[in-house]
C-alpha positions as a Python dict, from the first residue, in 0.01 Angstrom:
ca = {
    (1, 'X'): (0, 0, 0),
    (2, 'X'): (233, -195, 156),
    (3, 'X'): (563, -113, 241),
    (4, 'X'): (823, -177, -55),
    (5, 'X'): (1094, -403, 68),
    (6, 'X'): (1382, -237, 196),
    (7, 'X'): (1818, -279, 233),
    (8, 'X'): (2011, -20, 341),
    (9, 'X'): (2360, -3, 318),
    (10, 'X'): (2554, 328, 470),
    (11, 'X'): (2379, 584, 254),
    (12, 'X'): (2234, 357, -14),
    (13, 'X'): (1937, 187, -15),
    (14, 'X'): (1754, -56, -247),
    (15, 'X'): (1384, -108, -247),
    (16, 'X'): (1174, -363, -395),
    (17, 'X'): (752, -405, -404),
    (18, 'X'): (508, -533, -686),
    (19, 'X'): (147, -545, -723),
    (20, 'X'): (-93, -841, -878),
    (21, 'X'): (-387, -740, -1041),
    (22, 'X'): (-701, -966, -1187),
    (23, 'X'): (-1024, -808, -1355),
    (24, 'X'): (-1351, -927, -1512),
    (25, 'X'): (-1515, -730, -1736),
    (26, 'X'): (-1876, -826, -1904),
    (27, 'X'): (-2051, -556, -2155),
    (28, 'X'): (-2383, -600, -2253),
    (29, 'X'): (-2473, -521, -2573),
    (30, 'X'): (-2213, -338, -2746),
    (31, 'X'): (-2149, 42, -2843),
    (32, 'X'): (-1832, 47, -3117),
    (33, 'X'): (-1891, 33, -3462),
    (34, 'X'): (-1991, -249, -3669),
    (35, 'X'): (-2068, -514, -3378),
    (36, 'X'): (-2327, -684, -3203),
    (37, 'X'): (-2402, -851, -2889),
    (38, 'X'): (-2230, -869, -2594),
    (39, 'X'): (-1882, -940, -2443),
    (40, 'X'): (-1666, -1055, -2168),
    (41, 'X'): (-1272, -1063, -2089),
    (42, 'X'): (-1062, -1136, -1798),
    (43, 'X'): (-727, -940, -1759),
    (44, 'X'): (-411, -967, -1550),
    (45, 'X'): (-148, -732, -1421),
    (46, 'X'): (181, -845, -1259),
    (47, 'X'): (428, -542, -1155),
    (48, 'X'): (741, -626, -1009),
    (49, 'X'): (965, -303, -919),
    (50, 'X'): (1348, -238, -801),
    (51, 'X'): (1494, 107, -681),
    (52, 'X'): (1801, 255, -580),
    (53, 'X'): (1887, 588, -400),
    (54, 'X'): (2195, 695, -238),
    (55, 'X'): (2263, 1054, -146),
    (56, 'X'): (2283, 1167, -514),
    (57, 'X'): (2256, 871, -769),
    (58, 'X'): (1862, 748, -801),
    (59, 'X'): (1778, 452, -1009),
    (60, 'X'): (1472, 260, -1118),
    (61, 'X'): (1328, -61, -1264),
    (62, 'X'): (994, -210, -1342),
    (63, 'X'): (875, -514, -1525),
    (64, 'X'): (514, -583, -1622),
    (65, 'X'): (312, -837, -1761),
    (66, 'X'): (-42, -786, -1845),
    (67, 'X'): (-243, -1038, -2064),
    (68, 'X'): (-584, -1153, -2174),
    (69, 'X'): (-822, -1446, -2149),
    (70, 'X'): (-1185, -1515, -2200),
    (71, 'X'): (-1237, -1306, -2524),
    (72, 'X'): (-1365, -1412, -2841),
    (73, 'X'): (-1325, -1288, -3230),
    (74, 'X'): (-1555, -960, -3132),
    (75, 'X'): (-1360, -878, -2844),
    (76, 'X'): (-1185, -523, -2926),
    (77, 'X'): (-856, -701, -2793),
    (78, 'X'): (-560, -443, -2818),
    (79, 'X'): (-191, -331, -2671),
    (80, 'X'): (-409, -131, -2440),
    (81, 'X'): (-487, -506, -2309),
    (82, 'X'): (-204, -761, -2392),
    (83, 'X'): (173, -661, -2305),
    (84, 'X'): (357, -963, -2207),
    (85, 'X'): (690, -924, -1979),
    (86, 'X'): (778, -576, -2104),
    (87, 'X'): (1016, -339, -1932),
    (88, 'X'): (814, -15, -1849),
    (89, 'X'): (1048, 192, -1587),
    (90, 'X'): (1474, 152, -1654),
    (91, 'X'): (1627, 473, -1558),
    (92, 'X'): (1905, 610, -1377),
    (93, 'X'): (1955, 968, -1251),
    (94, 'X'): (2101, 1217, -1039),
    (95, 'X'): (1954, 1456, -734),
    (96, 'X'): (2026, 1744, -513),
    (97, 'X'): (1895, 1760, -209),
    (98, 'X'): (1474, 1755, -266),
    (99, 'X'): (1534, 2057, -563),
    (100, 'X'): (1656, 1915, -824),
    (101, 'X'): (1653, 1584, -993),
    (102, 'X'): (1710, 1471, -1376),
    (103, 'X'): (1650, 1082, -1479),
    (104, 'X'): (1703, 930, -1808),
    (105, 'X'): (1610, 594, -1984),
    (106, 'X'): (1246, 454, -2010),
    (107, 'X'): (1015, 566, -1785),
    (108, 'X'): (664, 632, -1671),
    (109, 'X'): (510, 985, -1560),
    (110, 'X'): (224, 1146, -1419),
    (111, 'X'): (212, 1548, -1480),
    (112, 'X'): (-65, 1786, -1351),
    (113, 'X'): (-412, 1666, -1368),
    (114, 'X'): (-339, 1389, -1560),
    (115, 'X'): (-526, 1453, -1837),
    (116, 'X'): (-241, 1509, -2099),
    (117, 'X'): (25, 1303, -1931),
    (118, 'X'): (-29, 1004, -1725),
    (119, 'X'): (35, 647, -1619),
    (120, 'X'): (-219, 447, -1643),
    (121, 'X'): (-430, 340, -1336),
    (122, 'X'): (-763, 148, -1491),
    (123, 'X'): (-670, 25, -1810),
    (124, 'X'): (-421, -304, -1815),
    (125, 'X'): (-151, -196, -2004),
    (126, 'X'): (79, 99, -1936),
    (127, 'X'): (226, 336, -2171),
    (128, 'X'): (611, 410, -2133),
    (129, 'X'): (804, 662, -2292),
    (130, 'X'): (1217, 715, -2372),
    (131, 'X'): (1398, 1000, -2312),
    (132, 'X'): (1496, 1266, -2024),
    (133, 'X'): (1291, 1442, -1734),
    (134, 'X'): (1405, 1645, -1522),
    (135, 'X'): (1235, 1849, -1194),
    (136, 'X'): (1348, 2155, -1006),
    (137, 'X'): (1168, 2329, -705),
    (138, 'X'): (1227, 2690, -558),
    (139, 'X'): (1019, 2953, -366),
    (140, 'X'): (700, 2717, -370),
    (141, 'X'): (714, 2664, -772),
    (142, 'X'): (800, 2300, -913),
    (143, 'X'): (926, 2313, -1263),
    (144, 'X'): (902, 1945, -1464),
    (145, 'X'): (1043, 1937, -1825),
    (146, 'X'): (1101, 1645, -2025),
    (147, 'X'): (1182, 1503, -2381),
    (148, 'X'): (1060, 1174, -2469),
    (149, 'X'): (978, 882, -2777),
    (150, 'X'): (666, 746, -2691),
    (151, 'X'): (710, 325, -2688),
    (152, 'X'): (530, 140, -2891),
    (153, 'X'): (407, -195, -2769),
    (154, 'X'): (425, -514, -2954),
    (155, 'X'): (273, -756, -3073),
    (156, 'X'): (2, -580, -3242),
    (157, 'X'): (-168, -830, -3472),
    (158, 'X'): (-450, -994, -3343),
    (159, 'X'): (-330, -1341, -3342),
    (160, 'X'): (-36, -1315, -3106),
    (161, 'X'): (-242, -1094, -2847),
    (162, 'X'): (-506, -1389, -2863),
    (163, 'X'): (-198, -1564, -2737),
    (164, 'X'): (-25, -1337, -2519),
    (165, 'X'): (275, -1380, -2657),
    (166, 'X'): (580, -1159, -2602),
    (167, 'X'): (771, -891, -2798),
    (168, 'X'): (977, -612, -2698),
    (169, 'X'): (850, -287, -2738),
    (170, 'X'): (1031, -48, -2944),
    (171, 'X'): (1087, 315, -2956),
    (172, 'X'): (821, 500, -3209),
    (173, 'X'): (887, 792, -3446),
    (174, 'X'): (721, 1021, -3256),
    (175, 'X'): (863, 1295, -3010),
    (176, 'X'): (662, 1474, -2727),
    (177, 'X'): (832, 1727, -2533),
    (178, 'X'): (723, 1966, -2249),
    (179, 'X'): (765, 2202, -1967),
    (180, 'X'): (541, 2269, -1634),
    (181, 'X'): (520, 2488, -1400),
    (182, 'X'): (321, 2418, -1034),
    (183, 'X'): (265, 2615, -751),
    (184, 'X'): (82, 2412, -415),
    (185, 'X'): (-84, 2643, -184),
    (186, 'X'): (-438, 2666, -67),
    (187, 'X'): (-534, 2721, -444),
    (188, 'X'): (-283, 2544, -698),
    (189, 'X'): (-213, 2709, -1047),
    (190, 'X'): (-49, 2524, -1305),
    (191, 'X'): (62, 2655, -1646),
    (192, 'X'): (219, 2440, -1890),
    (193, 'X'): (299, 2372, -2293),
    (194, 'X'): (332, 2042, -2440),
    (195, 'X'): (463, 2004, -2816),
    (196, 'X'): (391, 1669, -3019),
    (197, 'X'): (622, 1560, -3347),
    (198, 'X'): (467, 1311, -3512),
    (199, 'X'): (740, 1194, -3763),
    (200, 'X'): (552, 940, -3973),
    (201, 'X'): (287, 1190, -4084),
    (202, 'X'): (447, 1532, -4059),
    (203, 'X'): (174, 1641, -3794),
    (204, 'X'): (337, 1912, -3523),
    (205, 'X'): (97, 2012, -3263),
    (206, 'X'): (186, 2275, -2952),
    (207, 'X'): (-11, 2251, -2670),
    (208, 'X'): (-68, 2562, -2476),
    (209, 'X'): (-280, 2522, -2099),
    (210, 'X'): (-312, 2637, -1780),
    (211, 'X'): (-525, 2483, -1439),
    (212, 'X'): (-630, 2617, -1122),
    (213, 'X'): (-729, 2379, -850),
    (214, 'X'): (-880, 2441, -495),
    (215, 'X'): (-818, 2070, -327),
    (216, 'X'): (-1162, 1937, -155),
    (217, 'X'): (-1140, 2012, 235),
    (218, 'X'): (-1408, 1924, 501),
    (219, 'X'): (-1719, 2187, 506),
    (220, 'X'): (-1550, 2408, 216),
    (221, 'X'): (-1624, 2446, -162),
    (222, 'X'): (-1334, 2357, -400),
    (223, 'X'): (-1334, 2373, -763),
    (224, 'X'): (-1112, 2308, -1015),
    (225, 'X'): (-1087, 2473, -1381),
    (226, 'X'): (-843, 2393, -1658),
    (227, 'X'): (-792, 2506, -2022),
    (228, 'X'): (-572, 2429, -2314),
    (229, 'X'): (-551, 2533, -2676),
    (230, 'X'): (-362, 2329, -2972),
    (231, 'X'): (-268, 2489, -3314),
    (232, 'X'): (6, 2341, -3547),
    (233, 'X'): (-72, 2163, -3851),
    (234, 'X'): (-124, 1802, -3928),
    (235, 'X'): (-95, 1591, -4238),
    (236, 'X'): (-496, 1500, -4330),
    (237, 'X'): (-698, 1375, -4606),
    (238, 'X'): (-721, 1722, -4770),
    (239, 'X'): (-279, 1753, -4771),
    (240, 'X'): (-200, 2020, -4459),
    (241, 'X'): (-463, 2133, -4220),
    (242, 'X'): (-427, 2433, -3967),
    (243, 'X'): (-483, 2301, -3585),
    (244, 'X'): (-725, 2493, -3420),
    (245, 'X'): (-849, 2271, -3121),
    (246, 'X'): (-949, 2354, -2700),
    (247, 'X'): (-1042, 2186, -2402),
    (248, 'X'): (-1213, 2302, -2100),
    (249, 'X'): (-1277, 2108, -1762),
    (250, 'X'): (-1436, 2297, -1496),
    (251, 'X'): (-1579, 2140, -1160),
    (252, 'X'): (-1764, 2320, -836),
    (253, 'X'): (-1823, 2111, -536),
    (254, 'X'): (-1892, 2104, -144),
    (255, 'X'): (-1737, 1874, 112),
    (256, 'X'): (-1972, 1769, 367),
    (257, 'X'): (-1901, 1632, 740),
    (258, 'X'): (-2211, 1400, 728),
    (259, 'X'): (-2129, 1052, 830),
    (260, 'X'): (-2070, 913, 469),
    (261, 'X'): (-1787, 1250, 440),
    (262, 'X'): (-1983, 1313, 99),
    (263, 'X'): (-1851, 1543, -159),
    (264, 'X'): (-2066, 1643, -426),
    (265, 'X'): (-1946, 1799, -764),
    (266, 'X'): (-2104, 2001, -1072),
    (267, 'X'): (-1899, 1874, -1389),
    (268, 'X'): (-1869, 2006, -1720),
    (269, 'X'): (-1607, 1904, -2041),
    (270, 'X'): (-1574, 2076, -2324),
    (271, 'X'): (-1340, 1898, -2599),
    (272, 'X'): (-1338, 2028, -2972),
    (273, 'X'): (-1411, 1823, -3265),
    (274, 'X'): (-1354, 1871, -3669),
    (275, 'X'): (-1634, 2134, -3753),
    (276, 'X'): (-1602, 2002, -4111),
    (277, 'X'): (-1427, 1747, -4231),
    (278, 'X'): (-1378, 1849, -4610),
    (279, 'X'): (-1224, 2234, -4495),
    (280, 'X'): (-852, 2338, -4421),
    (281, 'X'): (-867, 2342, -4058),
    (282, 'X'): (-878, 2043, -3773),
    (283, 'X'): (-1050, 2120, -3472),
    (284, 'X'): (-1028, 1777, -3298),
    (285, 'X'): (-825, 1800, -2958),
    (286, 'X'): (-520, 1522, -2950),
    (287, 'X'): (-525, 1417, -2564),
    (288, 'X'): (-181, 1353, -2591),
    (289, 'X'): (-71, 1104, -2300),
    (290, 'X'): (-345, 1160, -2094),
    (291, 'X'): (-573, 938, -1927),
    (292, 'X'): (-991, 931, -1931),
    (293, 'X'): (-1090, 684, -1663),
    (294, 'X'): (-1144, 997, -1452),
    (295, 'X'): (-1360, 1220, -1645),
    (296, 'X'): (-1567, 978, -1860),
    (297, 'X'): (-1610, 628, -1731),
    (298, 'X'): (-1442, 303, -1747),
    (299, 'X'): (-1185, 199, -2063),
    (300, 'X'): (-1161, -178, -2109),
    (301, 'X'): (-1436, -336, -2353),
    (302, 'X'): (-1617, -70, -2283),
    (303, 'X'): (-1443, 276, -2286),
    (304, 'X'): (-1738, 476, -2500),
    (305, 'X'): (-1632, 802, -2427),
    (306, 'X'): (-1297, 999, -2458),
    (307, 'X'): (-1147, 1309, -2448),
    (308, 'X'): (-1217, 1450, -2792),
    (309, 'X'): (-1561, 1546, -2990),
    (310, 'X'): (-1740, 1587, -2703),
    (311, 'X'): (-1974, 1848, -2425),
    (312, 'X'): (-2043, 1670, -2118),
    (313, 'X'): (-2201, 1839, -1808),
    (314, 'X'): (-2233, 1599, -1505),
    (315, 'X'): (-2295, 1541, -1134),
    (316, 'X'): (-2076, 1339, -900),
    (317, 'X'): (-2120, 1231, -517),
    (318, 'X'): (-1812, 1063, -389),
    (319, 'X'): (-1844, 916, -24),
    (320, 'X'): (-1680, 709, 242),
    (321, 'X'): (-1960, 406, 320),
    (322, 'X'): (-1727, 336, 633),
    (323, 'X'): (-1347, 391, 746),
    (324, 'X'): (-1200, 164, 475),
    (325, 'X'): (-1378, 160, 185),
    (326, 'X'): (-1481, 485, -108),
    (327, 'X'): (-1709, 494, -349),
    (328, 'X'): (-1864, 713, -584),
    (329, 'X'): (-2183, 769, -854),
    (330, 'X'): (-2152, 997, -1158),
    (331, 'X'): (-2389, 1095, -1397),
    (332, 'X'): (-2296, 1229, -1740),
    (333, 'X'): (-2516, 1359, -2031),
    (334, 'X'): (-2302, 1348, -2347),
    (335, 'X'): (-2311, 1501, -2665),
    (336, 'X'): (-2078, 1517, -2933),
    (337, 'X'): (-1930, 1911, -3039),
    (338, 'X'): (-1968, 1834, -3434),
    (339, 'X'): (-2192, 1621, -3550),
    (340, 'X'): (-1966, 1554, -3851),
    (341, 'X'): (-1650, 1430, -3676),
    (342, 'X'): (-1585, 1081, -3537),
    (343, 'X'): (-1712, 1001, -3157),
    (344, 'X'): (-1445, 888, -2952),
    (345, 'X'): (-1323, 554, -2957),
    (346, 'X'): (-1652, 383, -3084),
    (347, 'X'): (-1558, 449, -3455),
    (348, 'X'): (-1883, 560, -3521),
    (349, 'X'): (-1875, 893, -3760),
    (350, 'X'): (-2190, 1042, -3993),
    (351, 'X'): (-2022, 1289, -4202),
    (352, 'X'): (-2342, 1434, -4281),
    (353, 'X'): (-2444, 1518, -3970),
    (354, 'X'): (-2787, 1388, -4016),
    (355, 'X'): (-2763, 1128, -3714),
    (356, 'X'): (-2760, 1442, -3433),
    (357, 'X'): (-2535, 1543, -3158),
    (358, 'X'): (-2666, 1344, -2879),
    (359, 'X'): (-2506, 1058, -2781),
    (360, 'X'): (-2680, 940, -2460),
    (361, 'X'): (-2694, 951, -2090),
    (362, 'X'): (-2413, 766, -1884),
    (363, 'X'): (-2425, 629, -1501),
    (364, 'X'): (-2091, 515, -1407),
    (365, 'X'): (-2026, 367, -1020),
    (366, 'X'): (-1735, 238, -822),
    (367, 'X'): (-1695, 87, -514),
    (368, 'X'): (-1363, 22, -351),
    (369, 'X'): (-1354, -232, -32),
    (370, 'X'): (-994, -187, 123),
    (371, 'X'): (-982, -497, 362),
    (372, 'X'): (-627, -464, 439),
    (373, 'X'): (-328, -215, 312),
    (374, 'X'): (-234, -493, 69),
    (375, 'X'): (-543, -662, -52),
    (376, 'X'): (-845, -421, -231),
    (377, 'X'): (-1135, -566, -394),
    (378, 'X'): (-1305, -322, -648),
    (379, 'X'): (-1636, -328, -793),
    (380, 'X'): (-1760, -95, -1051),
    (381, 'X'): (-2095, -65, -1301),
    (382, 'X'): (-2152, 153, -1609),
    (383, 'X'): (-2503, 243, -1774),
    (384, 'X'): (-2529, 402, -2085),
    (385, 'X'): (-2859, 496, -2248),
    (386, 'X'): (-2783, 550, -2593),
    (387, 'X'): (-2856, 911, -2753),
    (388, 'X'): (-2988, 954, -3127),
    (389, 'X'): (-2647, 917, -3275),
    (390, 'X'): (-2521, 629, -3112),
    (391, 'X'): (-2843, 456, -3233),
    (392, 'X'): (-2856, 593, -3587),
    (393, 'X'): (-2467, 695, -3709),
    (394, 'X'): (-2389, 443, -3973),
    (395, 'X'): (-2220, 131, -3809),
    (396, 'X'): (-2403, 186, -3494),
    (397, 'X'): (-2486, -163, -3331),
    (398, 'X'): (-2815, -267, -3361),
    (399, 'X'): (-2878, -308, -3011),
    (400, 'X'): (-3034, -177, -2672),
    (401, 'X'): (-2878, 57, -2397),
    (402, 'X'): (-2537, -78, -2297),
    (403, 'X'): (-2407, -198, -1951),
    (404, 'X'): (-2080, -242, -1822),
    (405, 'X'): (-1960, -449, -1496),
    (406, 'X'): (-1636, -520, -1366),
    (407, 'X'): (-1498, -695, -1054),
    (408, 'X'): (-1112, -640, -991),
    (409, 'X'): (-919, -789, -710),
    (410, 'X'): (-563, -647, -633),
    (411, 'X'): (-270, -725, -415),
    (412, 'X'): (34, -538, -323),
    (413, 'X'): (337, -676, -192),
}
């Protein structure tokens, strides 16, 4: 990463930096409901950042611009692709040494594994939140707490998105808050609680979770286990429904000392789906503000799988082809947890359950070529061999197996 430009006066420091990114995506044989054929899109992202820091006062501002081209009427274009000329960070704060900080305003945030609260890195647009955030560190523990209103990206109508029109985002009616405790040592431990109040439909969900992580190191075994349980109430088609949903991720791996610095991991994920769409309980897990790219493959115009209604074992090989580049290949088998619930982002659902639970086999590969500290080229490919559900569910595309490829160039300044 390029070092930001810095200006200092006495104890006050200003910093300025930014990045520009361009990605071409191509999809052969769509996976989403009631679509057909192939698709492509070209997306751009420009970020400009400014920061201020004194002994106690801190501030940050970030302007984002994300646009899309080369799409057609069948492209699943949305606010995850386009958000033109929008501030995603605009906050002021106060800090005390390295132990305490608080900031208020608009911001983006990574917490823990990023499965439930994260700043997007692959998706073209970035989620922002209005509110307050605080962090406190003592005796090896960090405590983070926040109270946010998610920012609703605009415009949302198809014509405006196709024309890359600008419209200031607005604060949504939802509220999300949480507290997260973490300890970093040879083995990291995290405990957390997140709350979600969807004011528009009366939903109120509490998420309790824990995570244990031993980071990878040469010639050592490493692992990660994370579990979360959701309870509360949502307003569904059958009226108010009690929420009972769960998430479990686990992997175990070994870091070799071979010339490629190979790291091999066995992976397993379980994320609950709704067992019975007609009963008085709701079992589909809500992934809140998390990201899915690290676990389930690219989003963009592909985005076949998300952290909902999924059971998936797999294996991953990560390696370094040379001193500057990194790469990985991941295989996953995909099942639905509930044959009667909706499948992730595809919009497919068979309420009878007759289409089965097996969604398919996915192979995902990525190669990052770091030419300089500032310039990076990224190449990726994902192949999906469709299972019975993706072939037989009502509205499933009458196409063959899907192949998604992308090439992305990014420059930091």
